[in-house]
Amino acid sequence: MSALLTVDRVVKRFGGVAAVDGVSFTLDAGSVLGLIGPNGSGKTTLLGVLAGTHEPTSGTVTLDGKVASGKGAHRAVHAGIARTFQTTRLFGSWTLREGLRLAHGERRGRQAWSDDRLADLLGLDGLLDQPCASLTSAAQRLAMIALALATGPRVLLLDEPAVGMDTAEAAALADAVRRAADELDVAVVVVDHNMQFLMPLADTVLVMAAGAVLAEGTPEQIRADEAVIASYLGEA
Amino acid sequence: MIQVLVNGVFLGCLFAVVAVGLTLVYGVMEVPNFAHAGVIVLAAYATWSASAAGLPFALAALVGIACGAAVSVLTEVVAYRWIIDNPAAAPAVALGLMLILQNTALRLFGGEGRSMDTPYDQVLVEFGGVSLSGVKVALVVLAVLALTALHLILSRTSLGRAMRAVAQDRGAAAMLGIPMRRQYTLAFLIAGLLAGIAAVAYAPTFQVSPYMADEVLLSAFVVVVVGGLGSVWGAVAGGLVLGVVEGLGSAYLSSAYQSAFGFLLLVLILVLKPGGLRGATGRRVA
Ligand SMILES: Nc1ncnc2c1ncn2[C@@H]1O[C@H](COP(=O)(O)OP(=O)(O)O)[C@@H](O)[C@H]1O
Ligand SMILES: [Mg+2]
């Protein structure tokens, strides 16, 4: 079986700085990749390249064998690559249901959970008809993830989704992400600093440092990797 | 008294049509579009030229409205699009565009005002002791139709929902796969159509000149702020309020200060409700 998403020697420079410096990996449908690394190591920029927001300086991203990079964010979403942001972005004066309606319109026939199922899995029951601005900040983050899931992604990119969540909220989120991978065959890339949240969720972990891949392996391998401990895990 | 009110409503419709175009563009792209005045001017000259060339007024009006839409979209495509990531540059670019458009009109048509004849000039519509020229009645009808159509587009169509989404949060809208450029162009297209309608309505009552829209633009900005930035219904309500206030002020106090009453209202409202009448919490188009 060939991989759903192939990232091939992607470089992204801002002026002279290579924020992403030659990253390659592949991702299968239904698998979860944890992406970790110190602040400024290029994780968000890499997600931006995958999501079509940034055009790579060189290298390509292919989805199902078709080049997906460098075509703009809306084409990526239409092709089935959805993302969330490190800082919450939502439609504040709309209810979540109104936002979801717009998201479902971009699905192009791909499958996604119903609004009620999304709310149930993400712990947002009873909040579908509240204006998003009135939700707690953890609920707003979950709502943003619900919007991304409602576009029916084949690849879901989550940038620090568990920030500001307590243990129970993070566990519910991990459960929902796992289910999206298992039930809907979504391939997921999750960036997070919360190892309690990330390590049990990830099938594979990729460690970035200064724009490049420092290590890749199973969560167990990464926990035991001395280079990773020295550069990142040791700090925590 | 009623006559004054009716005239105020006429003026208010004009303000509302111009202000809705401004607020839509501001809501979607965060640009204070001073060039809107230049669009109105060129649309008015297009109408005047078409009419002078012998076209019937209805056709000339269509030419003007189409010209407004085209010029407005042009400003987005050649200028605003390129500064989307640099909002601090927007006011300067907007002013520059306004000067370019006005000077284009000055160059092509000269500085003196032209008056335009329409088949409705001679018609006086009377009801209940109030008389209003046919032009004004036509404008009010056109304004109501255009704003109702816009409301339906924004509230009922997926294109309109997408536009409201962009106005609330560009990042979230992009996350859902909404093509931003198309939304920007669409906002300018709609604003240009409204500018064309304003031009067609304004020209026969006042005069066509390169500076004809300066005061209307200022009043419309008052309306946009009063109505709450980015709020279409705020702009409509604000337009009517301002029209009536200016109408009453100039009839009972002094007509020389007509625009000053508008600014007095602006200052009062900003002091009392800094977010505008709608108490806007952010940008939105609804
Ligand atoms: N839009 C941008 N323009 C210029 N430099 C950027 C931009 N985005 C990120 N960078 C730089 O790229 C590097 C990687 O940043 P980022 O991808 O946000 O890292 P991370 O998400 O791992 O914290 C940083 O040095 C950052 O300053
Ligand atoms: Mg980051």
Coordinates of N, CA, C and O in Angstrom, one line a residue, chain B residues 4 13 17 27 36 55 66 69 72 89 111 115 119 127 137 145-146 156 169-170 183 203 223 233 241 256 271-272:
Chain B
V4 N -40.0 67.7 4.8 CA -38.6 67.7 5.3 C -38.1 66.2 5.6 O -37.1 65.8 5.2
C13 N -31.3 57.4 1.9 CA -31.2 56.2 1.0 C -29.9 56.3 0.3 O -29.1 55.3 0.1
V17 N -26.9 53.6 0.5 CA -26.3 52.8 -0.6 C -24.8 53.0 -0.7 O -24.1 52.0 -0.9
G27 N -15.6 45.4 5.9 CA -15.8 44.1 6.7 C -15.0 43.0 6.1 O -14.4 42.2 6.9
H36 N -13.9 54.8 -3.3 CA -15.3 54.7 -3.6 C -15.9 56.0 -4.2 O -16.7 55.9 -5.1
L55 N -28.3 57.6 -25.8 CA -28.9 56.4 -25.2 C -30.1 56.9 -24.4 O -30.0 57.9 -23.7
A66 N -22.6 49.5 -14.6 CA -21.6 48.5 -15.1 C -20.2 49.2 -14.9 O -19.3 48.5 -14.5
A69 N -19.1 49.1 -11.3 CA -18.7 47.8 -10.9 C -17.3 47.5 -11.5 O -16.4 47.0 -10.8
S72 N -14.5 49.6 -9.7 CA -14.3 49.1 -8.4 C -13.5 47.8 -8.3 O -12.6 47.7 -7.6
A89 N -1.0 50.1 5.2 CA -0.8 50.8 3.9 C -2.1 51.2 3.3 O -2.2 52.0 2.4
G111 N -13.3 70.3 -15.4 CA -13.7 70.5 -14.0 C -15.1 71.0 -13.8 O -15.6 70.9 -12.7
S115 N -24.9 69.0 -16.0 CA -26.2 68.5 -15.5 C -26.8 67.5 -16.4 O -26.5 67.5 -17.6
P119 N -35.8 61.4 -17.9 CA -37.3 61.5 -18.2 C -38.1 61.7 -16.9 O -39.3 62.1 -17.0
F127 N -48.2 62.7 -2.8 CA -49.1 61.9 -1.9 C -49.2 62.6 -0.6 O -48.2 63.0 0.0
V137 N -38.0 59.5 -6.2 CA -38.8 58.3 -6.0 C -38.1 57.1 -6.6 O -38.0 56.1 -6.0
L145 N -34.7 48.2 -3.5 CA -34.5 46.9 -4.2 C -33.1 46.4 -4.1 O -32.9 45.2 -3.8
A146 N -32.1 47.3 -4.3 CA -30.7 46.8 -4.3 C -30.3 46.3 -2.9 O -29.7 45.2 -2.8
R156 N -29.0 34.3 2.4 CA -29.6 33.0 1.9 C -28.7 32.2 1.0 O -29.0 31.0 0.8
D169 N -13.8 36.3 10.5 CA -12.5 35.8 10.8 C -11.9 35.2 9.5 O -12.3 34.2 9.1
R170 N -10.9 36.0 8.9 CA -10.3 35.5 7.7 C -9.6 34.1 7.9 O -9.7 33.3 7.0
Q183 N -13.7 36.2 -2.7 CA -14.5 37.0 -1.8 C -14.1 38.5 -1.9 O -15.0 39.4 -1.8
A203 N -26.6 62.0 -9.8 CA -26.3 62.9 -10.9 C -27.4 63.8 -11.3 O -27.2 65.0 -11.4
V223 N -21.8 57.4 8.5 CA -22.8 56.3 8.6 C -22.2 55.0 9.0 O -22.7 54.3 9.8
W233 N -26.8 46.2 8.1 CA -28.0 46.8 8.6 C -27.7 48.1 9.4 O -28.5 49.0 9.4
V241 N -30.9 57.6 9.5 CA -30.8 58.5 10.6 C -30.1 59.8 10.2 O -30.5 60.9 10.4
A256 N -26.4 75.9 5.6 CA -25.0 76.0 5.3 C -24.2 74.9 6.1 O -23.1 74.5 5.7
V271 N -18.9 59.2 21.4 CA -18.7 59.4 22.9 C -19.6 58.5 23.7 O -19.2 57.9 24.6
L272 N -20.9 58.4 23.2 CA -21.9 57.6 24.0 C -21.7 56.1 23.7 O -21.8 55.3 24.7

